[in-house]
PDB file of C-alpha atoms in Angstrom:
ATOM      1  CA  UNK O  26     -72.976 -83.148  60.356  1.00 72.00           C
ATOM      2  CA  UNK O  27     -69.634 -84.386  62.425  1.00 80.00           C
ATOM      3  CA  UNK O  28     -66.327 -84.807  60.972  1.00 85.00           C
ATOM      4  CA  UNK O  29     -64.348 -86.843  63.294  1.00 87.00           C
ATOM      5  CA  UNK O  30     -60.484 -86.912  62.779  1.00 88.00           C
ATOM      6  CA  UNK O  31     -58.520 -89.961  63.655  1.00 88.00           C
ATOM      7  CA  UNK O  32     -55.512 -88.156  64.461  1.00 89.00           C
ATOM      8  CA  UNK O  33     -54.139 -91.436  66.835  1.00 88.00           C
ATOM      9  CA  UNK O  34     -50.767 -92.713  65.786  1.00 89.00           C
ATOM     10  CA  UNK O  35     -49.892 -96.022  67.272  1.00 87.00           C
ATOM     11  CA  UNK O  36     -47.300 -96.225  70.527  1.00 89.00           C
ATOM     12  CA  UNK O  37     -47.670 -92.844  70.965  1.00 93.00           C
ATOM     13  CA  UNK O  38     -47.070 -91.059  74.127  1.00 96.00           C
ATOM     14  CA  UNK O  39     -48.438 -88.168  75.991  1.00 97.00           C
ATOM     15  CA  UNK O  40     -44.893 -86.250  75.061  1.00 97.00           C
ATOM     16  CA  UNK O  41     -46.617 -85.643  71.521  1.00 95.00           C
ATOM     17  CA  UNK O  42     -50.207 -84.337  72.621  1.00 97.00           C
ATOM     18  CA  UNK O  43     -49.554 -80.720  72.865  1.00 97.00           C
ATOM     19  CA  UNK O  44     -47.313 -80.440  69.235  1.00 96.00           C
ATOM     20  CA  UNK O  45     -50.007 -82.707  67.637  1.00 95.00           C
ATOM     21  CA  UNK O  46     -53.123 -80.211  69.084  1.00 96.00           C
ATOM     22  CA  UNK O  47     -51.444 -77.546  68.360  1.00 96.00           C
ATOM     23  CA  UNK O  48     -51.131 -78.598  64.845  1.00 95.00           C
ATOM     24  CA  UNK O  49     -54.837 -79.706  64.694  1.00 96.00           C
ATOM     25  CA  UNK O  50     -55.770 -76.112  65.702  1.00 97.00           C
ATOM     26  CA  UNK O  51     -55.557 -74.734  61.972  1.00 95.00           C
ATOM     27  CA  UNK O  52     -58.650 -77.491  61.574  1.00 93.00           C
ATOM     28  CA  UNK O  53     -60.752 -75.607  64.446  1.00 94.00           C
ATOM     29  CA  UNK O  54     -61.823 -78.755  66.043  1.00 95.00           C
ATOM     30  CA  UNK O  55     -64.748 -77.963  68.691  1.00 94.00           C
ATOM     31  CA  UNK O  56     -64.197 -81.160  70.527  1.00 95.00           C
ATOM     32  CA  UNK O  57     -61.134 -83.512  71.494  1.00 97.00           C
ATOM     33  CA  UNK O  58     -61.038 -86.867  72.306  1.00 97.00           C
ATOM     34  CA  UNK O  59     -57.782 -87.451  74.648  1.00 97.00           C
ATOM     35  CA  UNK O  60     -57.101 -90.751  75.256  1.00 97.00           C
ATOM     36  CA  UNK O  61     -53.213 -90.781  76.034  1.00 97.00           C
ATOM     37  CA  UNK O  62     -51.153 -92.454  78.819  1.00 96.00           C
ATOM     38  CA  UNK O  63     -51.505 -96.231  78.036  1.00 95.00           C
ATOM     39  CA  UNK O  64     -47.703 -96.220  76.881  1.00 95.00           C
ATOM     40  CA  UNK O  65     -46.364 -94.114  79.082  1.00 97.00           C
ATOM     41  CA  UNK O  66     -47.767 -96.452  81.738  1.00 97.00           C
ATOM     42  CA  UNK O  67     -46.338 -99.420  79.605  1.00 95.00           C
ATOM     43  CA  UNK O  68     -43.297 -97.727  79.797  1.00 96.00           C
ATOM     44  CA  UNK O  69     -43.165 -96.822  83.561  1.00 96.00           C
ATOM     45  CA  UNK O  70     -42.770 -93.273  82.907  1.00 97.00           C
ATOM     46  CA  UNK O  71     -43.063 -91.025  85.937  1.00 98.00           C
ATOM     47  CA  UNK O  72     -46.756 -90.622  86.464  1.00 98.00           C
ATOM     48  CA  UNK O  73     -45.586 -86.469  86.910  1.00 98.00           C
ATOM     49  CA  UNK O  74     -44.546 -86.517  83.398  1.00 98.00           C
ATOM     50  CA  UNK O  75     -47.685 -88.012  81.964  1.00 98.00           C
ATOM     51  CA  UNK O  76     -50.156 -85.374  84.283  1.00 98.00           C
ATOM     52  CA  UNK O  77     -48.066 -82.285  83.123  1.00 98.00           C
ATOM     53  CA  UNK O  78     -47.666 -83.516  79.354  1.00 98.00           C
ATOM     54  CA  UNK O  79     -51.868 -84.037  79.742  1.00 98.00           C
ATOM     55  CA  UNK O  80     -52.352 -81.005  81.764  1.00 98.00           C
ATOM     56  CA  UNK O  81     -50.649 -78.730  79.344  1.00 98.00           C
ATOM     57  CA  UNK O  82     -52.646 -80.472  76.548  1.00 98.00           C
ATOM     58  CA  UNK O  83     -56.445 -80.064  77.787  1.00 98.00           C
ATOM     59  CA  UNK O  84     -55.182 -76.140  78.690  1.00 98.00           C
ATOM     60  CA  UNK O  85     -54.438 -75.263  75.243  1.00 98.00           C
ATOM     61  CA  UNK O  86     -57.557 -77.302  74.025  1.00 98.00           C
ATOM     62  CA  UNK O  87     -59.651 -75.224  76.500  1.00 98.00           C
ATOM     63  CA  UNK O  88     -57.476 -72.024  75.784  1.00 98.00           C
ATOM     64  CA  UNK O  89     -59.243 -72.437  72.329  1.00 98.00           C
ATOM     65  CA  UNK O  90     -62.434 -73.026  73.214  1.00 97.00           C
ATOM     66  CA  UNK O  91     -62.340 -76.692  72.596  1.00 97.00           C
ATOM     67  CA  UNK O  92     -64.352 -79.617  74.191  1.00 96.00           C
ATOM     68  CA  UNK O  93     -62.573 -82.397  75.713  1.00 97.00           C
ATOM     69  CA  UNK O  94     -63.053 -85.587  76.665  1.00 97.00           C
ATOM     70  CA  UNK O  95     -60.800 -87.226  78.663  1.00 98.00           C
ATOM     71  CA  UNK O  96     -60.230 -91.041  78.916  1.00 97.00           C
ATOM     72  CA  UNK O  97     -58.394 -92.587  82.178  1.00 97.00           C
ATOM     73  CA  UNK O  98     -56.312 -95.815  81.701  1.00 96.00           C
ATOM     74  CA  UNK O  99     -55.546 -98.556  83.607  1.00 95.00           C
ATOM     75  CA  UNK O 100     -52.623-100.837  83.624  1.00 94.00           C
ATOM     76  CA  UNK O 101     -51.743-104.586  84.546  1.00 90.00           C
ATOM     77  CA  UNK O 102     -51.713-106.011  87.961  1.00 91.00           C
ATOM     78  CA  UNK O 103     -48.021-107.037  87.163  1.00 93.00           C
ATOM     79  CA  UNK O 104     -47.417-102.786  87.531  1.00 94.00           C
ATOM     80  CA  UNK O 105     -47.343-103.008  91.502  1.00 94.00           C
ATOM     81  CA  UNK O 106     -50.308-100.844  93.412  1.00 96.00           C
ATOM     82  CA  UNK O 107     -48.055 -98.288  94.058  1.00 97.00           C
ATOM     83  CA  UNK O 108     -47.161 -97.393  90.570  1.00 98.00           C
ATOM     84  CA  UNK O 109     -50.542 -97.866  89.631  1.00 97.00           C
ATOM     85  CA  UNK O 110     -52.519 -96.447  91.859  1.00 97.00           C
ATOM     86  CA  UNK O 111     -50.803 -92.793  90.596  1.00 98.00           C
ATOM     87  CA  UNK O 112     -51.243 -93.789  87.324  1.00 98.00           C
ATOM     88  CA  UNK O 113     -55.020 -94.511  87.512  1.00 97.00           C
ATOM     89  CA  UNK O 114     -55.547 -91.145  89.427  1.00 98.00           C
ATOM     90  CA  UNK O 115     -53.861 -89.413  87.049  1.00 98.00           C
ATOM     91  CA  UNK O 116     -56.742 -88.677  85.062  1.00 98.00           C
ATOM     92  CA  UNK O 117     -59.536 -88.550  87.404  1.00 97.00           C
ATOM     93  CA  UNK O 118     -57.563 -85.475  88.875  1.00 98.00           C
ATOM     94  CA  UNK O 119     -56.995 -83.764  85.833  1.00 98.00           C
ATOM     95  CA  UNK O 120     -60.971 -84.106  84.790  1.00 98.00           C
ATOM     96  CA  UNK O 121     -61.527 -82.432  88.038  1.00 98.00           C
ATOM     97  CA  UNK O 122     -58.907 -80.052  87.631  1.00 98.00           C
ATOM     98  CA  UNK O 123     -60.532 -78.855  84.402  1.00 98.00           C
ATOM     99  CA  UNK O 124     -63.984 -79.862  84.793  1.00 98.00           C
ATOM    100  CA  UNK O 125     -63.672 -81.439  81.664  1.00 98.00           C
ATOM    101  CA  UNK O 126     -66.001 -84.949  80.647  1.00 97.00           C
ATOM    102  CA  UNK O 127     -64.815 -88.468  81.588  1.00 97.00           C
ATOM    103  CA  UNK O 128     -64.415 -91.526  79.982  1.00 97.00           C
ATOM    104  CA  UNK O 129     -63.255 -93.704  83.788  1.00 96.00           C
ATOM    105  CA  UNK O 130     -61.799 -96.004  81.297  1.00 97.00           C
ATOM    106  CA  UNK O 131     -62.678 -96.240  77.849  1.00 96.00           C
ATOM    107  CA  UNK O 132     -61.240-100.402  77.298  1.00 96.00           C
ATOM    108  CA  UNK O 133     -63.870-101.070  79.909  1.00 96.00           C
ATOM    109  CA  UNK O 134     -65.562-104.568  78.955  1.00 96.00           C
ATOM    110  CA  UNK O 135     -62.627-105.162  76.223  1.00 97.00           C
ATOM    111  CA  UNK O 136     -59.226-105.161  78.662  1.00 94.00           C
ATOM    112  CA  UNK O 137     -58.246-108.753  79.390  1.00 91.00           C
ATOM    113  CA  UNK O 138     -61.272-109.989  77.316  1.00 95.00           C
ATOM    114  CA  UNK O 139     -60.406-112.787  75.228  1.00 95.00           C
ATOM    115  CA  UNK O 140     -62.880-112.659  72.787  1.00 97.00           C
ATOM    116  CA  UNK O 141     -62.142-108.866  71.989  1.00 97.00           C
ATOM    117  CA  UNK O 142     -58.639-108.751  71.399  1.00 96.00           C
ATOM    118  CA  UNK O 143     -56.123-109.683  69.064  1.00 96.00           C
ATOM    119  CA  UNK O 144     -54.019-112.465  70.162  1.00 94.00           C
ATOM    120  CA  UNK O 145     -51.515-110.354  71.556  1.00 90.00           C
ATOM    121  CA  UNK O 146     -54.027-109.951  74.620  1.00 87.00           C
ATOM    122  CA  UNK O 147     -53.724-105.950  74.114  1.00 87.00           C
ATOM    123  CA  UNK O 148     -55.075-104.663  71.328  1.00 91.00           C
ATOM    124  CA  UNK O 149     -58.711-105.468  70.414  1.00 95.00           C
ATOM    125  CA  UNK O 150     -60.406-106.489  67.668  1.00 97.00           C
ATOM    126  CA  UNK O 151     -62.891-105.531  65.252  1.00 97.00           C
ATOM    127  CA  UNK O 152     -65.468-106.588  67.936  1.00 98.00           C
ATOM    128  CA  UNK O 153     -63.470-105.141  70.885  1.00 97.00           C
ATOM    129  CA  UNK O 154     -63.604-101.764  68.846  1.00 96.00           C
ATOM    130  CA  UNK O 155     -67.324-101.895  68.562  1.00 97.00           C
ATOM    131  CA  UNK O 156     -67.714-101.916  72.522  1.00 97.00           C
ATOM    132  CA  UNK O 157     -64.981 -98.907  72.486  1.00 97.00           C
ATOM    133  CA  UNK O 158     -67.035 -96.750  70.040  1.00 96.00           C
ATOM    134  CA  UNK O 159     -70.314 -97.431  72.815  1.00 96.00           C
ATOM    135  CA  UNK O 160     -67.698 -96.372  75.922  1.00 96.00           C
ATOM    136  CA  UNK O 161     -67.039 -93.543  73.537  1.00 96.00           C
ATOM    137  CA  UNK O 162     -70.446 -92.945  72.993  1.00 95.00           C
ATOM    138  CA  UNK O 163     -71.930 -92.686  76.280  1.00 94.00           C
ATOM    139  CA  UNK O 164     -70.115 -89.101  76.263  1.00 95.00           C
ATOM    140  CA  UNK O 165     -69.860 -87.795  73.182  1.00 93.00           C
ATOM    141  CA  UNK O 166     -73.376 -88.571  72.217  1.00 92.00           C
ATOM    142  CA  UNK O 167     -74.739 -86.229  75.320  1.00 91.00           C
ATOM    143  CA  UNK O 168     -71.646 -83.313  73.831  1.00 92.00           C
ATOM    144  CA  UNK O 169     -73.173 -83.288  70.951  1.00 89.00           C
ATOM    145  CA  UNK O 170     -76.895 -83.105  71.487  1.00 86.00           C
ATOM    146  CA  UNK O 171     -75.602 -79.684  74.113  1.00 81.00           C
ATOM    147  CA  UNK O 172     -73.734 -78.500  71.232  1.00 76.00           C
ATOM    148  CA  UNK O 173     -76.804 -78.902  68.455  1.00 75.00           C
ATOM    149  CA  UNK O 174     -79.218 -77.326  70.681  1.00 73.00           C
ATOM    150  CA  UNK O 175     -77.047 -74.252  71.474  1.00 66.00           C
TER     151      UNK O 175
END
């Protein structure tokens, strides 16, 4: 049995991560999910900010034995490559860092997809959710057939 807790909140940054695991830690969770950095990116935040607010994150998750998963993010063309390119890299370098699993990008086959997001262009839909549970899936699914064998 899995009990997965949604603990997401909606325009969230990753300034939050590190209060809102450390919170989650009376729970024991055994694996975390981290997707983070969308709005910061949105936001033009300085890509340093968002590694060491993630970076100090997946070290207390691994501090206490925890799992993670880590999810990179992409932003609009309208960003510049510059800005970008540090963003994206972000969170290939912290999964190496760590060692920690990868998600490269986990709105791959929704982002700029018409048919899977809400009108805003953004946010997806009920169907654009269904192909970010199988992204999701991919990973977690091969975490948690280790962690029922062992």
């Amino acid at each position: 049995p899995v009990i997965i807790i949604n603990s997401g909140i909606s325009g969230s940054t990753t300034a939050s991560a590190y209060k809102r695991l450390k919170w989650h830690l009376r729970g024991k969770p055994q694996i975390l999910l981290l997707v983070l950095g969308a709005n910061d990116g949105l936001r033009g935040v300085k890509t340093e900010y968002i590694t060491a607010n993630l970076d100090k994150t997946i070290k207390l998750a691994l501090e206490n034995e925890i799992e993670v998963i880590l999810s990179g993010m992409k932003l609009p063309l309208n960003y510049g490559k510059d800005y970008r390119g540090k963003f994206e890299k972000i969170f290939s370098e912290l999964k190496d860092k760590h060692g920690i699993r990868f998600i490269p990008f986990i709105l791959e086959g929704v982002a700029a997809n018409k048919k899977l997001n809400l009108s805003d262009g953004i946010h997806p839909n009920e169907k654009g959710h269904q192909k970010i549970s199988e992204n999701v899936s991919k990973v977690l699914d091969v975490l948690l057939k280790d962690k029922i064998k062992n």
